[in-house]
């Protein structure tokens, strides 16, 4: 009998053309569907919660899929991870995606439509010298950031707003651009500055544009209060630049029910 | 007039087929010779201190080269780094090598033959869960390592010994396999275990075999005292396995004179 499963996934996005399957490209969805299909003998179709862009990482992406197979889920998890890790071979893309958990869920559950909220993390390398070993894992800002100013600016982003000004073109059509951001934190950790944003949903590139705008505030190039004007303007041109994909991590996903 | 230059270099080895230039392969020497040649208009031939293997990183590799060019060295450094970094493009190999310094040196200086010593660092990811984001930057050991036992074993490696047992086949012929290791340190940093080895010279794969042997000691699979027997045996079969390239960093190089 066909059952419904929810998986949680971590990946290093630097070797992927994003989540969503595309012909002739290495995508997270494509790699996972192949690996799960290998052990279940079925054509697997993953419904991912977030269609992360090329270069964006995940600490806790989720996806649901249906299947009628005999391998116990806990064995499937181990088998898929063994296949994906390939024992630390020389190729730098081996081992860059990993299943963290698998569980059976209600037949009607859908990882995308039942998502109630997400947390994203953005890591800025703000040290005096760029760390070349982390160039694919951070966004780089060479000038010192004022975390206090960034926090003041972030406060204007919290709450329920029309975030149209924080949306790139090119994403799929949405019914509304109103979203509730329940929290934005900005912390300095060593030479890094870490931004975390939690909300009920995010528009295309929203976290990266929020980050680009907070960076401008942290560099004194805009006042924290200007963030309110940006939101009110509903105009993308007034917000900051889109911060690079390399610093962004999909950290956690919250569901209404499973 | 032709002058002689010494450069210091950092690189992330995960996207390179090692230091040494090879046809149709991306190597650190090849990439640097191209970039320096671009701005000097000359055929550049770098003499690197160490021919690091594929996947091995450098925090302070050195190389010397001769040239008769007009661009001031400090401008060459900036220009080369700008060309190599390419502004954080999407390709994950952009920005994985960087010039740290350039200086004019005595006409007779040679970065390889005038090397008086080196320090290597080996980073072991010893946490309970593998960190997929550091798979190309660490060696992974899942079982907890006993740093005290590793230090006891390391003490037997210090000094002047015939290190023939710690040499892989495949390296170039050497006059002698006697080397002086002036220090081996083993430190726990969070969930990492860091080994640092300083010596006057190293045989092919010597640091990685020393590391593999220290790991066996740290797991209780061999006694610290067995290291003395391994050295005395002069037999590679008695030492531990060659630890993966991904954890190894050429940290610093010392010269007799410049």
Coordinates of C-alpha atoms in Angstrom, one line a residue:
Chain A
X1 CA 0.0 0.0 0.0
X2 CA 1.3 3.4 -0.9
X3 CA 2.4 5.5 2.1
X4 CA 3.4 9.1 2.5
X5 CA 6.9 10.1 3.9
X6 CA 8.5 13.2 5.1
X7 CA 12.3 13.6 4.8
X8 CA 14.6 16.2 6.3
X9 CA 17.7 17.1 4.3
X10 CA 21.0 19.0 4.7
X11 CA 23.0 20.1 1.7
X12 CA 26.0 22.2 0.7
X13 CA 24.5 24.1 -2.2
X14 CA 27.8 25.1 -3.8
X15 CA 27.8 22.1 -6.2
X16 CA 24.1 22.2 -7.1
X17 CA 22.1 24.2 -9.6
X18 CA 19.5 24.6 -6.8
X19 CA 16.8 22.4 -5.5
X20 CA 14.5 22.0 -8.4
X21 CA 15.0 19.2 -10.9
X22 CA 16.2 20.5 -14.3
X23 CA 17.4 18.5 -17.4
X24 CA 21.2 18.1 -17.6
X25 CA 21.8 19.9 -14.4
X26 CA 22.9 18.6 -11.0
X27 CA 20.1 19.5 -8.6
X28 CA 19.3 18.4 -5.0
X29 CA 15.9 17.1 -6.0
X30 CA 17.4 15.2 -9.0
X31 CA 20.1 13.6 -6.9
X32 CA 17.8 12.6 -4.1
X33 CA 15.1 11.2 -6.4
X34 CA 17.7 9.1 -8.1
X35 CA 19.1 7.7 -4.8
X36 CA 15.7 7.0 -3.3
X37 CA 14.5 5.5 -6.5
X38 CA 17.6 3.2 -6.6
X39 CA 16.7 1.5 -3.3
X40 CA 12.9 1.5 -3.6
X41 CA 12.7 0.5 -7.3
X42 CA 10.1 3.2 -7.8
X43 CA 9.9 6.5 -9.7
X44 CA 10.1 9.0 -6.8
X45 CA 8.7 12.5 -7.0
X46 CA 9.8 14.7 -4.1
X47 CA 7.7 17.7 -3.1
X48 CA 10.2 20.0 -1.5
X49 CA 9.2 22.7 0.9
X50 CA 11.5 25.3 -0.6
X51 CA 12.9 25.7 -4.1
X52 CA 16.3 27.0 -3.0
X53 CA 18.4 28.7 -5.6
X54 CA 21.8 27.6 -6.9
X55 CA 24.4 28.1 -4.2
X56 CA 21.9 28.3 -1.3
X57 CA 22.5 25.7 1.5
X58 CA 20.2 23.8 3.7
X59 CA 20.5 22.6 7.3
X60 CA 16.9 21.4 7.4
X61 CA 15.2 21.4 4.0
X62 CA 12.1 19.1 3.9
X63 CA 10.3 17.1 1.3
X64 CA 7.5 14.6 1.1
X65 CA 7.0 11.8 -1.3
X66 CA 4.7 8.8 -1.8
X67 CA 5.8 5.2 -2.4
X68 CA 4.9 1.6 -1.9
X69 CA 8.2 -0.2 -1.1
X70 CA 9.5 -2.9 1.2
X71 CA 12.8 -1.4 2.5
X72 CA 12.2 -0.1 6.1
X73 CA 12.5 3.7 6.2
X74 CA 15.4 3.7 8.6
X75 CA 17.3 1.3 6.3
X76 CA 16.4 3.5 3.3
X77 CA 17.9 6.5 5.2
X78 CA 21.2 4.7 5.8
X79 CA 21.3 3.2 2.3
X80 CA 20.7 6.6 0.6
X81 CA 23.3 8.4 2.7
X82 CA 25.8 5.7 2.0
X83 CA 25.2 6.0 -1.7
X84 CA 25.3 9.9 -1.5
X85 CA 28.5 10.0 0.6
X86 CA 30.4 7.5 -1.5
X87 CA 33.0 7.3 1.2
X88 CA 34.7 10.7 0.9
X89 CA 36.1 10.2 -2.6
X90 CA 38.2 12.8 -4.4
X91 CA 35.3 14.5 -6.2
X92 CA 34.4 17.6 -4.2
X93 CA 30.7 17.1 -4.8
X94 CA 30.6 13.7 -3.2
X95 CA 28.9 13.8 0.2
X96 CA 27.3 17.3 -0.3
X97 CA 23.8 16.2 0.5
X98 CA 22.5 14.0 3.4
X99 CA 19.2 12.7 4.7
X100 CA 18.8 13.7 8.4
X101 CA 15.5 11.9 9.0
X102 CA 12.6 10.0 7.5
X103 CA 9.2 9.4 8.9
X104 CA 5.8 8.2 7.8
X105 CA 3.2 11.0 7.8
X106 CA -0.6 11.4 7.2
X107 CA -1.7 10.5 3.7
X108 CA -2.8 14.1 3.0
X109 CA 0.4 15.7 4.2
X110 CA 2.4 17.8 1.7
X111 CA 5.7 19.3 2.6
X112 CA 5.1 22.5 0.7
X113 CA 1.4 23.2 1.3
X114 CA 1.5 22.3 5.0
X115 CA 4.5 24.5 5.8
X116 CA 3.6 27.0 8.5
X117 CA 6.9 28.8 8.7
X118 CA 10.7 28.7 8.1
X119 CA 13.9 30.0 9.6
X120 CA 16.7 31.2 7.3
X121 CA 20.2 32.0 8.4
X122 CA 22.6 34.3 6.6
X123 CA 26.3 34.2 7.4
X124 CA 28.4 37.2 6.5
X125 CA 32.2 37.0 6.6
X126 CA 33.1 40.4 8.0
X127 CA 36.7 39.7 9.0
X128 CA 39.6 42.0 7.9
X129 CA 40.8 39.4 5.4
X130 CA 38.5 37.2 3.3
X131 CA 38.6 33.6 4.2
X132 CA 39.1 31.8 0.9
X133 CA 38.0 28.5 2.5
X134 CA 34.6 29.9 3.2
X135 CA 34.0 31.7 0.0
X136 CA 31.1 29.3 -0.9
X137 CA 29.7 29.4 2.6
X138 CA 29.4 33.1 3.4
X139 CA 28.6 36.4 1.9
X140 CA 31.6 38.7 2.1
X141 CA 31.5 42.3 3.5
X142 CA 35.0 43.8 3.9
X143 CA 34.1 46.9 5.8
X144 CA 33.2 46.6 9.5
X145 CA 29.4 46.2 10.1
X146 CA 27.6 48.0 12.9
X147 CA 25.5 45.3 14.4
X148 CA 23.5 47.8 16.5
X149 CA 22.4 49.7 13.4
X150 CA 21.5 46.4 11.7
X151 CA 19.3 45.4 14.7
X152 CA 17.5 48.8 14.6
X153 CA 16.8 48.3 10.9
X154 CA 15.7 44.7 11.4
X155 CA 13.1 45.8 13.9
X156 CA 11.2 47.6 11.1
X157 CA 11.1 44.3 9.2
X158 CA 9.4 42.4 12.0
X159 CA 5.6 42.0 11.8
X160 CA 3.0 41.6 9.1
X161 CA 3.9 43.7 6.1
X162 CA 3.5 43.8 2.3
X163 CA 7.0 42.8 1.4
X164 CA 6.7 43.6 -2.3
X165 CA 9.8 45.8 -2.2
X166 CA 11.7 42.7 -1.0
X167 CA 10.9 40.5 -3.9
X168 CA 12.9 39.8 -7.0
X169 CA 11.2 39.3 -10.3
X170 CA 11.4 35.8 -11.8
X171 CA 9.7 33.9 -9.0
X172 CA 6.4 32.3 -9.4
X173 CA 3.2 34.3 -9.2
X174 CA 1.9 34.6 -5.6
X175 CA -1.6 35.5 -4.5
X176 CA -0.3 38.1 -2.0
X177 CA 3.0 39.7 -1.1
X178 CA 1.9 40.1 2.5
X179 CA 4.0 38.0 4.9
X180 CA 4.5 37.9 8.6
X181 CA 8.1 38.0 9.8
X182 CA 8.0 36.9 13.4
X183 CA 11.7 37.6 14.2
X184 CA 14.9 38.9 12.8
X185 CA 18.1 38.6 14.9
X186 CA 21.6 39.9 14.1
X187 CA 24.6 38.5 16.0
X188 CA 28.3 38.9 15.8
X189 CA 30.2 35.6 16.2
X190 CA 33.9 36.2 16.0
X191 CA 34.5 37.9 12.6
X192 CA 31.1 36.7 11.3
X193 CA 27.8 38.5 11.4
X194 CA 24.8 36.1 11.5
X195 CA 21.3 37.1 10.5
X196 CA 18.4 34.8 11.3
X197 CA 14.9 35.5 9.9
X198 CA 11.8 33.5 10.9
X199 CA 8.5 34.0 9.1
X200 CA 5.4 32.3 7.8
X201 CA 6.6 32.4 4.2
X202 CA 9.1 34.3 2.0
X203 CA 8.9 35.9 -1.4
X204 CA 11.4 35.2 -4.1
X205 CA 14.9 36.3 -2.9
X206 CA 13.2 38.0 0.1
X207 CA 15.8 37.0 2.7
X208 CA 18.7 37.9 0.5
X209 CA 17.2 41.4 -0.2
X210 CA 16.5 41.9 3.5
X211 CA 20.1 40.9 4.1
X212 CA 21.4 43.3 1.5
X213 CA 19.3 46.1 3.0
X214 CA 20.5 45.3 6.6
X215 CA 24.1 45.4 5.3
X216 CA 23.6 48.9 3.9
X217 CA 22.3 49.9 7.3
X218 CA 25.3 48.3 9.1
X219 CA 27.6 50.2 6.8
X220 CA 25.8 53.5 7.6
X221 CA 24.7 53.9 4.0
X222 CA 21.1 54.1 5.0
X223 CA 19.3 54.9 8.2
X224 CA 17.5 52.1 10.1
X225 CA 14.3 54.1 9.8
X226 CA 14.6 54.1 6.0
X227 CA 13.5 50.4 6.1
X228 CA 10.0 51.5 6.9
X229 CA 9.9 53.8 3.8
X230 CA 11.2 50.9 1.7
X231 CA 8.4 48.6 2.9
X232 CA 5.8 51.4 2.4
X233 CA 7.0 52.1 -1.1
X234 CA 6.3 48.6 -2.4
X235 CA 9.2 49.3 -4.8
X236 CA 12.1 46.8 -5.2
X237 CA 14.4 49.7 -6.4
X238 CA 14.3 51.2 -2.9
X239 CA 15.6 48.1 -1.1
X240 CA 19.3 47.1 -0.9
X241 CA 21.0 44.7 -3.3
X242 CA 20.4 40.9 -3.3
X243 CA 23.0 39.4 -1.0
X244 CA 24.9 36.5 -2.6
X245 CA 23.4 33.0 -2.5
X246 CA 26.6 31.6 -0.9
X247 CA 25.8 33.0 2.6
X248 CA 22.2 31.7 2.8
X249 CA 21.1 28.6 4.7
X250 CA 17.6 27.2 5.0
X251 CA 17.8 26.4 8.6
X252 CA 14.5 25.0 9.8
X253 CA 10.9 24.3 8.6
X254 CA 7.8 24.3 10.8
X255 CA 4.6 22.4 9.9
X256 CA 1.0 22.7 10.9
X257 CA 0.7 19.0 11.2
X258 CA 2.2 15.8 9.9
Chain B
X1 CA 66.9 43.6 -15.9
X2 CA 65.6 40.3 -14.8
X3 CA 64.8 40.1 -11.1
X4 CA 64.0 37.2 -8.7
X5 CA 60.7 37.2 -6.7
X6 CA 59.2 35.2 -3.9
X7 CA 55.5 34.9 -3.5
X8 CA 53.4 33.5 -0.6
X9 CA 50.2 31.8 -1.6
X10 CA 47.0 30.5 0.1
X11 CA 44.7 28.0 -1.6
X12 CA 41.7 25.8 -1.2
X13 CA 43.0 22.6 -2.7
X14 CA 39.6 21.0 -3.3
X15 CA 39.2 22.3 -6.8
X16 CA 42.8 21.6 -7.9
X17 CA 44.7 18.6 -9.2
X18 CA 47.5 19.6 -6.9
X19 CA 50.2 22.2 -7.2
X20 CA 52.2 20.9 -10.1
X21 CA 51.3 21.9 -13.6
X22 CA 49.9 19.1 -15.7
X23 CA 48.4 19.3 -19.2
X24 CA 44.6 19.6 -19.3
X25 CA 44.3 19.7 -15.5
X26 CA 43.5 22.7 -13.2
X27 CA 46.6 23.1 -11.0
X28 CA 47.6 25.8 -8.6
X29 CA 50.9 26.4 -10.5
X30 CA 49.1 26.5 -13.8
X31 CA 46.5 29.0 -12.7
X32 CA 49.1 31.3 -11.1
X33 CA 51.5 31.2 -14.0
X34 CA 48.7 32.2 -16.3
X35 CA 47.6 35.1 -14.1
X36 CA 51.1 36.4 -13.4
X37 CA 51.9 36.0 -17.1
X38 CA 48.8 37.9 -18.1
X39 CA 50.0 41.1 -16.3
X40 CA 53.7 40.8 -16.9
X41 CA 53.5 39.8 -20.5
X42 CA 56.1 37.1 -19.8
X43 CA 56.2 33.3 -19.7
X44 CA 56.3 32.7 -16.0
X45 CA 57.8 29.6 -14.5
X46 CA 57.1 29.2 -10.8
X47 CA 59.4 27.1 -8.5
X48 CA 57.1 26.0 -5.7
X49 CA 58.5 25.0 -2.3
X50 CA 56.0 22.0 -2.0
X51 CA 54.3 20.0 -4.7
X52 CA 51.1 19.5 -2.7
X53 CA 48.8 16.7 -3.8
X54 CA 45.3 17.1 -5.1
X55 CA 42.9 18.2 -2.4
X56 CA 45.7 19.4 -0.1
X57 CA 45.3 23.1 1.0
X58 CA 47.8 25.8 1.7
X59 CA 47.8 28.7 4.2
X60 CA 51.4 29.7 3.2
X61 CA 52.8 27.9 0.2
X62 CA 55.8 29.7 -1.4
X63 CA 57.2 29.9 -4.9
X64 CA 60.0 31.9 -6.6
X65 CA 60.1 33.1 -10.1
X66 CA 62.2 35.3 -12.4
X67 CA 61.0 38.1 -14.6
X68 CA 61.8 41.4 -16.2
X69 CA 58.6 43.4 -16.1
X70 CA 57.4 46.9 -15.4
X71 CA 54.3 46.4 -13.2
X72 CA 55.3 47.2 -9.6
X73 CA 55.2 44.0 -7.5
X74 CA 52.5 45.4 -5.1
X75 CA 50.3 46.2 -8.1
X76 CA 50.9 42.8 -9.6
X77 CA 49.7 41.3 -6.3
X78 CA 46.5 43.2 -6.4
X79 CA 45.9 42.6 -10.1
X80 CA 46.5 38.9 -9.9
X81 CA 44.2 38.6 -6.9
X82 CA 41.5 40.5 -8.7
X83 CA 41.8 38.2 -11.7
X84 CA 41.8 35.1 -9.5
X85 CA 38.8 36.2 -7.4
X86 CA 36.7 37.2 -10.3
X87 CA 34.3 38.9 -7.9
X88 CA 32.7 35.9 -6.2
X89 CA 31.1 34.5 -9.3
X90 CA 28.9 31.4 -9.2
X91 CA 31.5 28.9 -10.1
X92 CA 32.7 27.3 -6.9
X93 CA 36.4 27.3 -8.0
X94 CA 36.5 31.1 -8.5
X95 CA 38.5 32.7 -5.7
X96 CA 40.1 29.5 -4.4
X97 CA 43.7 30.8 -4.7
X98 CA 45.2 34.1 -3.5
X99 CA 48.5 35.8 -3.3
X100 CA 49.4 36.8 0.2
X101 CA 52.6 38.6 -0.5
X102 CA 55.3 39.3 -3.1
X103 CA 58.9 40.5 -2.5
X104 CA 62.1 40.8 -4.5
X105 CA 64.7 38.4 -3.3
X106 CA 68.4 37.7 -3.9
X107 CA 69.2 36.5 -7.5
X108 CA 70.3 33.1 -6.3
X109 CA 67.3 32.4 -4.1
X110 CA 65.2 29.3 -5.0
X111 CA 61.9 28.7 -3.0
X112 CA 62.5 24.9 -3.1
X113 CA 66.2 24.5 -2.6
X114 CA 66.5 27.2 0.1
X115 CA 63.6 25.9 2.2
X116 CA 64.9 25.2 5.7
X117 CA 61.6 23.9 7.2
X118 CA 57.9 23.7 7.0
X119 CA 54.9 23.4 9.3
X120 CA 51.9 21.3 8.2
X121 CA 48.5 21.3 9.9
X122 CA 46.0 18.4 9.8
X123 CA 42.4 19.1 10.8
X124 CA 40.3 16.1 11.9
X125 CA 36.5 16.4 12.2
X126 CA 35.9 14.3 15.3
X127 CA 32.4 15.4 16.1
X128 CA 29.5 13.0 16.7
X129 CA 28.0 13.9 13.3
X130 CA 29.9 14.6 10.2
X131 CA 29.8 18.2 9.0
X132 CA 29.0 18.1 5.3
X133 CA 30.1 21.7 4.8
X134 CA 33.6 20.8 5.9
X135 CA 34.0 17.5 4.0
X136 CA 36.7 19.0 1.7
X137 CA 38.4 20.7 4.6
X138 CA 38.9 18.0 7.2
X139 CA 39.7 14.4 7.6
X140 CA 36.8 12.6 9.3
X141 CA 37.1 10.3 12.3
X142 CA 33.7 9.3 13.8
X143 CA 34.9 7.6 17.0
X144 CA 36.2 9.8 19.8
X145 CA 39.9 10.3 19.7
X146 CA 42.0 10.2 22.9
X147 CA 44.3 13.3 22.5
X148 CA 46.5 12.2 25.4
X149 CA 47.4 8.9 23.7
X150 CA 48.0 10.8 20.4
X151 CA 50.4 13.2 22.2
X152 CA 52.3 10.2 23.7
X153 CA 52.6 8.6 20.3
X154 CA 53.6 12.0 18.7
X155 CA 56.5 12.3 21.2
X156 CA 58.2 9.2 19.5
X157 CA 58.0 11.0 16.1
X158 CA 59.9 14.0 17.3
X159 CA 63.6 14.2 16.6
X160 CA 65.9 13.0 13.9
X161 CA 64.9 9.7 12.5
X162 CA 64.9 7.6 9.3
X163 CA 61.2 8.1 8.3
X164 CA 61.3 5.5 5.6
X165 CA 58.3 3.8 7.2
X166 CA 56.3 7.0 6.8
X167 CA 56.8 7.4 3.0
X168 CA 54.5 6.4 0.2
X169 CA 55.8 5.0 -3.0
X170 CA 55.4 7.2 -6.0
X171 CA 57.3 10.3 -4.8
X172 CA 60.5 11.4 -6.4
X173 CA 63.8 9.7 -5.5
X174 CA 65.5 11.2 -2.4
X175 CA 69.1 11.0 -1.3
X176 CA 68.1 10.1 2.2
X177 CA 65.0 9.3 4.2
X178 CA 66.4 10.8 7.4
X179 CA 64.4 13.9 8.5
X180 CA 64.3 16.0 11.6
X181 CA 60.9 16.6 13.1
X182 CA 61.2 19.5 15.5
X183 CA 57.7 19.3 16.9
X184 CA 54.4 17.6 16.7
X185 CA 51.4 19.0 18.6
X186 CA 47.9 17.6 19.1
X187 CA 45.1 19.9 20.3
X188 CA 41.4 19.5 20.6
X189 CA 39.5 22.6 19.4
X190 CA 35.8 22.1 19.9
X191 CA 34.9 18.9 18.0
X192 CA 38.1 19.1 15.9
X193 CA 41.4 17.5 16.7
X194 CA 44.3 19.6 15.2
X195 CA 47.8 18.1 14.5
X196 CA 50.7 20.4 13.7
X197 CA 54.0 19.0 12.5
X198 CA 57.2 21.1 12.0
X199 CA 60.3 19.6 10.4
X200 CA 63.2 20.4 8.1
X201 CA 61.6 18.4 5.3
X202 CA 59.0 15.7 4.6
X203 CA 58.9 12.6 2.5
X204 CA 56.1 11.8 0.1
X205 CA 52.8 11.6 2.1
X206 CA 54.8 11.7 5.4
X207 CA 52.5 14.0 7.3
X208 CA 49.4 12.1 6.2
X209 CA 50.9 8.7 7.2
X210 CA 52.0 10.2 10.6
X211 CA 48.4 11.5 11.0
X212 CA 47.0 8.1 10.1
X213 CA 49.3 6.5 12.7
X214 CA 48.4 9.0 15.4
X215 CA 44.7 8.4 14.7
X216 CA 45.2 4.7 15.3
X217 CA 46.9 5.6 18.6
X218 CA 44.0 7.9 19.5
X219 CA 41.5 5.1 18.9
X220 CA 43.5 2.7 21.1
X221 CA 44.2 0.5 18.1
X222 CA 48.0 0.7 18.7
X223 CA 50.1 1.7 21.7
X224 CA 52.0 5.0 21.6
X225 CA 55.2 3.0 22.1
X226 CA 54.5 1.1 18.9
X227 CA 55.5 4.2 17.0
X228 CA 59.1 3.6 17.9
X229 CA 58.9 0.1 16.5
X230 CA 57.4 1.4 13.3
X231 CA 60.2 3.9 12.8
X232 CA 62.8 1.3 13.5
X233 CA 61.3 -1.2 11.1
X234 CA 61.7 1.2 8.1
X235 CA 58.7 -0.6 6.7
X236 CA 55.7 1.4 5.4
X237 CA 53.4 -1.6 6.1
X238 CA 53.8 -1.1 9.9
X239 CA 52.6 2.5 9.9
X240 CA 49.0 3.6 9.9
X241 CA 46.9 4.4 6.8
X242 CA 47.5 7.6 4.8
X243 CA 45.0 10.1 6.1
X244 CA 42.8 11.9 3.4
X245 CA 44.2 14.9 1.6
X246 CA 41.2 17.0 2.5
X247 CA 42.4 17.6 6.1
X248 CA 46.0 18.7 5.3
X249 CA 47.2 22.3 5.2
X250 CA 50.7 23.5 4.3
X251 CA 50.8 26.2 7.0
X252 CA 54.1 27.9 6.9
X253 CA 57.5 27.7 5.2
X254 CA 60.9 28.8 6.7
X255 CA 63.9 29.8 4.6
X256 CA 67.6 29.9 5.3
X257 CA 67.9 33.3 3.5
X258 CA 66.1 35.3 1.0

